[in-house]
PDB file of C-alpha atoms in Angstrom:
ATOM      1  CA  ASP A1133     121.047  81.437  86.413  1.00 69.00           C
ATOM      2  CA  VAL A1134     119.325  84.237  88.082  1.00 65.00           C
ATOM      3  CA  LYS A1135     116.408  85.530  86.122  1.00 89.00           C
ATOM      4  CA  VAL A1136     114.994  88.969  87.419  1.00 95.00           C
ATOM      5  CA  THR A1137     111.646  89.583  85.116  1.00 95.00           C
ATOM      6  CA  GLN A1138     110.101  93.057  84.856  1.00 96.00           C
ATOM      7  CA  SER A1139     106.271  93.056  83.514  1.00 90.00           C
ATOM      8  CA  SER A1140     106.742  95.951  80.710  1.00 92.00           C
ATOM      9  CA  ARG A1141     110.126  97.061  78.755  1.00 94.00           C
ATOM     10  CA  TYR A1142     107.973 100.171  77.509  1.00 96.00           C
ATOM     11  CA  LEU A1143     105.058 101.940  79.080  1.00 97.00           C
ATOM     12  CA  VAL A1144     102.962 104.847  78.187  1.00 97.00           C
ATOM     13  CA  LYS A1145     100.649 106.873  80.773  1.00 97.00           C
ATOM     14  CA  ARG A1146      99.486 110.020  81.104  1.00 97.00           C
ATOM     15  CA  THR A1147      99.790 112.612  84.120  1.00 98.00           C
ATOM     16  CA  GLY A1148      97.961 111.654  87.132  1.00 97.00           C
ATOM     17  CA  GLU A1149      97.653 108.029  86.497  1.00 97.00           C
ATOM     18  CA  LYS A1150      98.157 105.222  88.964  1.00 97.00           C
ATOM     19  CA  VAL A1151     101.438 103.317  87.712  1.00 97.00           C
ATOM     20  CA  PHE A1152     102.257  99.942  88.628  1.00 97.00           C
ATOM     21  CA  LEU A1153     105.683  98.217  87.880  1.00 98.00           C
ATOM     22  CA  GLU A1154     106.148  94.662  88.082  1.00 97.00           C
ATOM     23  CA  CYS A1155     109.395  92.698  89.169  1.00 97.00           C
ATOM     24  CA  VAL A1156     109.888  89.134  89.404  1.00 97.00           C
ATOM     25  CA  GLN A1157     112.650  87.330  90.774  1.00 96.00           C
ATOM     26  CA  ASP A1158     113.238  83.239  90.304  1.00 94.00           C
ATOM     27  CA  MET A1159     116.441  82.476  93.069  1.00 87.00           C
ATOM     28  CA  ASP A1160     114.672  83.254  96.127  1.00 90.00           C
ATOM     29  CA  HIS A1161     116.548  86.442  96.806  1.00 90.00           C
ATOM     30  CA  GLU A1162     116.230  88.491 100.070  1.00 88.00           C
ATOM     31  CA  ASN A1163     117.136  91.963  99.204  1.00 90.00           C
ATOM     32  CA  MET A1164     115.045  93.718  96.115  1.00 93.00           C
ATOM     33  CA  PHE A1165     115.572  97.409  95.317  1.00 95.00           C
ATOM     34  CA  TRP A1166     113.992 100.062  92.694  1.00 97.00           C
ATOM     35  CA  TYR A1167     116.447 102.201  90.728  1.00 97.00           C
ATOM     36  CA  ARG A1168     116.012 104.509  88.301  1.00 97.00           C
ATOM     37  CA  GLN A1169     118.278 105.659  85.509  1.00 96.00           C
ATOM     38  CA  ASP A1170     118.550 109.027  83.745  1.00 95.00           C
ATOM     39  CA  PRO A1171     121.531 110.197  81.452  1.00 90.00           C
ATOM     40  CA  GLY A1172     124.300 111.678  83.379  1.00 88.00           C
ATOM     41  CA  LEU A1173     122.438 110.775  86.299  1.00 90.00           C
ATOM     42  CA  GLY A1174     123.645 106.690  87.013  1.00 91.00           C
ATOM     43  CA  LEU A1175     121.570 104.728  88.872  1.00 94.00           C
ATOM     44  CA  ARG A1176     119.862 105.888  91.449  1.00 95.00           C
ATOM     45  CA  LEU A1177     117.951 103.844  94.474  1.00 94.00           C
ATOM     46  CA  ILE A1178     114.458 104.707  94.820  1.00 96.00           C
ATOM     47  CA  TYR A1179     113.483 101.922  97.883  1.00 95.00           C
ATOM     48  CA  PHE A1180     114.889  98.751  98.584  1.00 92.00           C
ATOM     49  CA  SER A1181     113.916  95.489 100.296  1.00 92.00           C
ATOM     50  CA  TYR A1182     115.349  93.265 102.436  1.00 87.00           C
ATOM     51  CA  ASP A1183     112.587  90.970 103.171  1.00 87.00           C
ATOM     52  CA  VAL A1184     109.043  90.257 102.470  1.00 91.00           C
ATOM     53  CA  LYS A1185     106.468  93.182 103.758  1.00 87.00           C
ATOM     54  CA  MET A1186     110.151  95.277 104.909  1.00 89.00           C
ATOM     55  CA  LYS A1187     111.172  98.493 102.489  1.00 92.00           C
ATOM     56  CA  GLU A1188     113.494 101.196 103.248  1.00 91.00           C
ATOM     57  CA  LYS A1189     113.473 104.409 101.446  1.00 93.00           C
ATOM     58  CA  GLY A1190     116.645 104.932  98.608  1.00 91.00           C
ATOM     59  CA  ASP A1191     117.613 108.219  98.087  1.00 91.00           C
ATOM     60  CA  ILE A1192     114.838 109.530  95.634  1.00 95.00           C
ATOM     61  CA  PRO A1193     111.406 108.025  97.319  1.00 96.00           C
ATOM     62  CA  GLU A1194     109.361 111.223  96.632  1.00 96.00           C
ATOM     63  CA  GLY A1195     106.632 110.430  94.651  1.00 96.00           C
ATOM     64  CA  TYR A1196     107.087 106.604  94.501  1.00 98.00           C
ATOM     65  CA  SER A1197     105.762 103.440  96.981  1.00 97.00           C
ATOM     66  CA  VAL A1198     106.269  99.575  96.962  1.00 97.00           C
ATOM     67  CA  SER A1199     104.868  96.596  97.892  1.00 97.00           C
ATOM     68  CA  ARG A1200     106.086  93.501  98.835  1.00 96.00           C
ATOM     69  CA  GLU A1201     103.901  90.716  99.602  1.00 95.00           C
ATOM     70  CA  LYS A1202     105.837  87.690  98.571  1.00 95.00           C
ATOM     71  CA  LYS A1203     109.973  87.430  98.792  1.00 94.00           C
ATOM     72  CA  GLU A1204     109.953  86.610  94.768  1.00 96.00           C
ATOM     73  CA  ARG A1205     107.907  89.932  94.004  1.00 97.00           C
ATOM     74  CA  PHE A1206     108.671  93.916  94.224  1.00 97.00           C
ATOM     75  CA  SER A1207     106.387  96.316  93.322  1.00 97.00           C
ATOM     76  CA  LEU A1208     106.881 100.022  92.445  1.00 98.00           C
ATOM     77  CA  ILE A1209     104.026 102.193  92.430  1.00 98.00           C
ATOM     78  CA  LEU A1210     103.570 105.781  91.066  1.00 97.00           C
ATOM     79  CA  GLU A1211     100.345 106.707  92.738  1.00 94.00           C
ATOM     80  CA  SER A1212     100.013 109.810  90.641  1.00 97.00           C
ATOM     81  CA  ALA A1213     102.440 110.145  87.604  1.00 97.00           C
ATOM     82  CA  SER A1214     104.063 113.286  86.627  1.00 97.00           C
ATOM     83  CA  THR A1215     105.943 113.974  83.578  1.00 97.00           C
ATOM     84  CA  ASN A1216     109.369 114.281  85.766  1.00 97.00           C
ATOM     85  CA  GLN A1217     108.881 110.556  86.343  1.00 98.00           C
ATOM     86  CA  THR A1218     109.957 109.732  82.975  1.00 98.00           C
ATOM     87  CA  SER A1219     112.571 107.406  83.020  1.00 97.00           C
ATOM     88  CA  MET A1220     114.096 104.262  82.551  1.00 97.00           C
ATOM     89  CA  TYR A1221     113.296 101.821  86.106  1.00 98.00           C
ATOM     90  CA  LEU A1222     115.394  98.806  87.156  1.00 98.00           C
ATOM     91  CA  CYS A1223     114.459  96.084  89.337  1.00 97.00           C
ATOM     92  CA  ALA A1224     117.439  94.027  90.731  1.00 95.00           C
ATOM     93  CA  SER A1225     117.764  91.273  93.598  1.00 93.00           C
ATOM     94  CA  SER A1226     120.483  90.053  95.674  1.00 90.00           C
ATOM     95  CA  LEU A1227     121.162  87.055  98.113  1.00 85.00           C
ATOM     96  CA  ASP A1228     122.265  88.815 101.145  1.00 74.00           C
ATOM     97  CA  ASN A1229     124.726  91.645 101.445  1.00 59.00           C
ATOM     98  CA  SER A1230     127.468  89.180 102.765  1.00 57.00           C
ATOM     99  CA  GLY A1231     130.222  88.911 100.966  1.00 47.00           C
ATOM    100  CA  ALA A1232     130.492  87.394  97.225  1.00 46.00           C
ATOM    101  CA  ALA A1233     126.571  86.741  97.655  1.00 48.00           C
ATOM    102  CA  TYR A1234     125.979  90.233  97.400  1.00 76.00           C
ATOM    103  CA  GLU A1235     126.274  90.961  93.492  1.00 84.00           C
ATOM    104  CA  GLN A1236     123.123  92.758  92.178  1.00 90.00           C
ATOM    105  CA  TYR A1237     121.459  90.910  89.378  1.00 93.00           C
ATOM    106  CA  PHE A1238     119.171  93.541  87.224  1.00 95.00           C
ATOM    107  CA  GLY A1239     115.911  92.947  85.386  1.00 96.00           C
ATOM    108  CA  PRO A1240     115.739  94.602  81.808  1.00 94.00           C
ATOM    109  CA  GLY A1241     114.039  97.537  82.569  1.00 96.00           C
ATOM    110  CA  THR A1242     110.995  99.572  81.983  1.00 97.00           C
ATOM    111  CA  ARG A1243     111.257 102.539  80.181  1.00 97.00           C
ATOM    112  CA  LEU A1244     108.308 104.747  81.278  1.00 98.00           C
ATOM    113  CA  THR A1245     107.343 107.627  79.195  1.00 98.00           C
ATOM    114  CA  VAL A1246     104.617 110.215  81.291  1.00 98.00           C
ATOM    115  CA  THR A1247     102.855 112.549  78.879  1.00 97.00           C
TER     116      THR A1247
ATOM    117  CA  GLN B  20     127.082 111.308  98.665  1.00 77.00           C
ATOM    118  CA  GLN B  21     127.241 110.190  94.956  1.00 90.00           C
ATOM    119  CA  PRO B  22     130.695 108.696  94.132  1.00 94.00           C
ATOM    120  CA  VAL B  23     132.371 110.800  91.841  1.00 96.00           C
ATOM    121  CA  GLN B  24     133.755 108.354  88.596  1.00 97.00           C
ATOM    122  CA  SER B  25     136.247 110.167  86.317  1.00 96.00           C
ATOM    123  CA  PRO B  26     137.220 109.962  83.414  1.00 97.00           C
ATOM    124  CA  GLN B  27     133.309 110.505  82.007  1.00 96.00           C
ATOM    125  CA  ALA B  28     134.011 108.755  79.029  1.00 97.00           C
ATOM    126  CA  VAL B  29     137.198 107.180  76.824  1.00 97.00           C
ATOM    127  CA  ILE B  30     137.919 105.914  73.201  1.00 97.00           C
ATOM    128  CA  LEU B  31     140.321 103.121  73.168  1.00 96.00           C
ATOM    129  CA  ARG B  32     142.108 101.478  70.268  1.00 97.00           C
ATOM    130  CA  GLU B  33     141.788  97.252  70.852  1.00 96.00           C
ATOM    131  CA  GLY B  34     144.284  95.904  72.982  1.00 94.00           C
ATOM    132  CA  GLU B  35     145.184  99.298  74.451  1.00 95.00           C
ATOM    133  CA  ASP B  36     144.779  99.982  78.481  1.00 93.00           C
ATOM    134  CA  ALA B  37     142.228 102.107  81.087  1.00 94.00           C
ATOM    135  CA  VAL B  38     141.736 103.038  84.488  1.00 95.00           C
ATOM    136  CA  ILE B  39     138.500 104.185  85.588  1.00 96.00           C
ATOM    137  CA  ASN B  40     138.442 105.195  89.260  1.00 97.00           C
ATOM    138  CA  CYS B  41     135.941 106.005  91.567  1.00 96.00           C
ATOM    139  CA  SER B  42     136.061 108.739  94.774  1.00 96.00           C
ATOM    140  CA  SER B  43     133.852 108.771  97.714  1.00 93.00           C
ATOM    141  CA  SER B  44     133.301 111.323 100.125  1.00 92.00           C
ATOM    142  CA  LYS B  45     132.325 108.954 102.602  1.00 89.00           C
ATOM    143  CA  ALA B  46     133.729 105.974 104.370  1.00 88.00           C
ATOM    144  CA  LEU B  47     133.525 102.956 102.405  1.00 88.00           C
ATOM    145  CA  TYR B  48     132.595  99.180 103.560  1.00 86.00           C
ATOM    146  CA  SER B  49     132.770  98.231  99.837  1.00 87.00           C
ATOM    147  CA  VAL B  50     132.786  98.839  95.795  1.00 91.00           C
ATOM    148  CA  HIS B  51     131.212  97.133  93.782  1.00 92.00           C
ATOM    149  CA  TRP B  52     131.773  97.793  89.708  1.00 94.00           C
ATOM    150  CA  TYR B  53     129.104  96.736  86.931  1.00 95.00           C
ATOM    151  CA  ARG B  54     128.985  97.100  83.306  1.00 96.00           C
ATOM    152  CA  GLN B  55     126.015  97.913  81.271  1.00 96.00           C
ATOM    153  CA  LYS B  56     125.964  97.390  77.227  1.00 95.00           C
ATOM    154  CA  HIS B  57     123.926  99.718  75.489  1.00 91.00           C
ATOM    155  CA  GLY B  58     120.074  98.834  75.439  1.00 89.00           C
ATOM    156  CA  GLU B  59     121.085  96.265  78.278  1.00 92.00           C
ATOM    157  CA  ALA B  60     120.682  95.319  82.339  1.00 93.00           C
ATOM    158  CA  PRO B  61     123.985  96.180  84.227  1.00 95.00           C
ATOM    159  CA  VAL B  62     125.879  93.198  84.812  1.00 94.00           C
ATOM    160  CA  PHE B  63     127.915  92.791  87.913  1.00 91.00           C
ATOM    161  CA  LEU B  64     132.051  92.668  87.240  1.00 91.00           C
ATOM    162  CA  MET B  65     133.502  92.601  90.915  1.00 88.00           C
ATOM    163  CA  ILE B  66     133.713  93.160  94.112  1.00 87.00           C
ATOM    164  CA  LEU B  67     136.071  95.200  96.876  1.00 88.00           C
ATOM    165  CA  LEU B  68     135.463  94.612 100.586  1.00 81.00           C
ATOM    166  CA  LYS B  69     137.104  96.593 103.079  1.00 74.00           C
ATOM    167  CA  GLY B  70     140.005  94.502 104.602  1.00 67.00           C
ATOM    168  CA  GLY B  71     141.362  93.537 100.829  1.00 65.00           C
ATOM    169  CA  GLU B  72     139.350  90.627  99.796  1.00 55.00           C
ATOM    170  CA  GLN B  73     138.477  90.823  95.936  1.00 61.00           C
ATOM    171  CA  LYS B  74     136.031  88.816  94.101  1.00 58.00           C
ATOM    172  CA  GLY B  75     135.298  88.849  90.375  1.00 60.00           C
ATOM    173  CA  HIS B  76     135.687  87.189  86.793  1.00 58.00           C
ATOM    174  CA  GLU B  77     136.863  88.041  83.441  1.00 63.00           C
ATOM    175  CA  LYS B  78     140.417  89.496  82.373  1.00 72.00           C
ATOM    176  CA  ILE B  79     139.767  93.104  84.180  1.00 86.00           C
ATOM    177  CA  SER B  80     141.189  94.104  88.072  1.00 88.00           C
ATOM    178  CA  ALA B  81     140.507  96.734  90.287  1.00 89.00           C
ATOM    179  CA  SER B  82     142.115  97.897  93.508  1.00 88.00           C
ATOM    180  CA  PHE B  83     140.331  99.269  96.621  1.00 90.00           C
ATOM    181  CA  ASN B  84     142.315 102.246  98.631  1.00 87.00           C
ATOM    182  CA  GLU B  85     140.247 102.559 101.970  1.00 84.00           C
ATOM    183  CA  LYS B  86     142.289 105.284 103.352  1.00 87.00           C
ATOM    184  CA  LYS B  87     141.608 107.370 100.214  1.00 85.00           C
ATOM    185  CA  GLN B  88     138.568 105.905  99.756  1.00 90.00           C
ATOM    186  CA  GLN B  89     138.854 105.493  95.973  1.00 92.00           C
ATOM    187  CA  SER B  90     138.902 102.565  93.591  1.00 93.00           C
ATOM    188  CA  SER B  91     140.337 101.974  90.246  1.00 93.00           C
ATOM    189  CA  LEU B  92     139.204  99.484  87.850  1.00 93.00           C
ATOM    190  CA  TYR B  93     141.783  98.312  85.010  1.00 91.00           C
ATOM    191  CA  LEU B  94     141.193  97.185  81.871  1.00 91.00           C
ATOM    192  CA  THR B  95     144.452  95.831  80.298  1.00 88.00           C
ATOM    193  CA  ALA B  96     144.735  94.922  76.433  1.00 89.00           C
ATOM    194  CA  SER B  97     140.946  96.020  75.903  1.00 91.00           C
ATOM    195  CA  GLN B  98     138.817  93.878  73.783  1.00 93.00           C
ATOM    196  CA  LEU B  99     135.835  94.990  71.367  1.00 95.00           C
ATOM    197  CA  SER B 100     133.430  93.284  74.048  1.00 94.00           C
ATOM    198  CA  TYR B 101     134.737  96.063  76.827  1.00 95.00           C
ATOM    199  CA  SER B 102     132.669  98.913  75.125  1.00 96.00           C
ATOM    200  CA  GLY B 103     129.746 100.004  77.786  1.00 97.00           C
ATOM    201  CA  THR B 104     129.195 101.653  80.462  1.00 96.00           C
ATOM    202  CA  TYR B 105     130.886 101.492  83.947  1.00 97.00           C
ATOM    203  CA  PHE B 106     129.375 101.995  86.779  1.00 96.00           C
ATOM    204  CA  CYS B 107     131.017 102.066  90.606  1.00 95.00           C
ATOM    205  CA  GLY B 108     128.675 101.459  93.594  1.00 93.00           C
ATOM    206  CA  THR B 109     130.107 102.321  97.216  1.00 92.00           C
ATOM    207  CA  GLU B 110     128.630 100.757 100.255  1.00 87.00           C
ATOM    208  CA  THR B 111     129.589 102.814 103.177  1.00 84.00           C
ATOM    209  CA  MET B 112     129.592 101.802 106.804  1.00 77.00           C
ATOM    210  CA  ASP B 113     126.709 103.615 107.716  1.00 75.00           C
ATOM    211  CA  SER B 114     123.948 102.040 105.262  1.00 71.00           C
ATOM    212  CA  SER B 115     123.988  98.422 105.147  1.00 63.00           C
ATOM    213  CA  TYR B 116     122.098  96.844 102.038  1.00 67.00           C
ATOM    214  CA  LYS B 117     122.123  99.416  99.996  1.00 80.00           C
ATOM    215  CA  LEU B 118     124.714 100.715  97.143  1.00 88.00           C
ATOM    216  CA  ILE B 119     125.063 104.674  95.620  1.00 90.00           C
ATOM    217  CA  PHE B 120     126.134 104.572  92.457  1.00 93.00           C
ATOM    218  CA  GLY B 121     128.424 106.855  90.479  1.00 95.00           C
ATOM    219  CA  SER B 122     127.066 108.359  87.477  1.00 95.00           C
ATOM    220  CA  GLY B 123     128.807 106.105  84.999  1.00 96.00           C
ATOM    221  CA  THR B 124     131.876 106.000  82.866  1.00 97.00           C
ATOM    222  CA  ARG B 125     131.210 105.407  78.719  1.00 97.00           C
ATOM    223  CA  LEU B 126     134.215 103.039  77.384  1.00 97.00           C
ATOM    224  CA  LEU B 127     134.359 102.650  73.456  1.00 97.00           C
ATOM    225  CA  VAL B 128     136.864 100.373  72.373  1.00 96.00           C
ATOM    226  CA  ARG B 129     137.524 100.544  68.413  1.00 96.00           C
ATOM    227  CA  PRO B 130     139.158  98.092  66.365  1.00 94.00           C
TER     228      PRO B 130
END
């Protein structure tokens, strides 16, 4: 089974802190994604990566950056955390974007609270 | 750009049927459906591709009307295990790799 793991289930940080959220997948997937999930808004894409060292902005990239130095690991960075970044963060991966292989596998999520 | 899902919420008795709709303002290449149970990660249900190919599992079906840019998810003879939030994710003709998800439809199946 594909496994996507995230470094923390719960995280509490102070305003202005630099925050790292880590995601690791164990199935040699090409694509990796970071979403945030807020009530009533569904899943919104922050950034995604289709290859090592490659990244593309999603719909809400402001205030975030990402890093993908190795194929299995995709990090989300909040350079200076703010209270409006309090949310559930979900990482996902997919093999490629051709047909059945495109399904995304999600990690358990990190609930980040910024105080 | 976010697809519109309807209804926002639905409550069923076990054994009843439900339809969840997903509508986009853009031309679609594919539509994906996911279910998220409370406190868990979203899980893939089904993908519908432009041209009619459909892949999925479980006793849940879906349709994809390319002209209307709409998809519908059909849950027949619902089971308690169907409870959760259903999300559609749309891939448009001008966006590779990424999905735009709707805001979700909450489904509760009662005994």
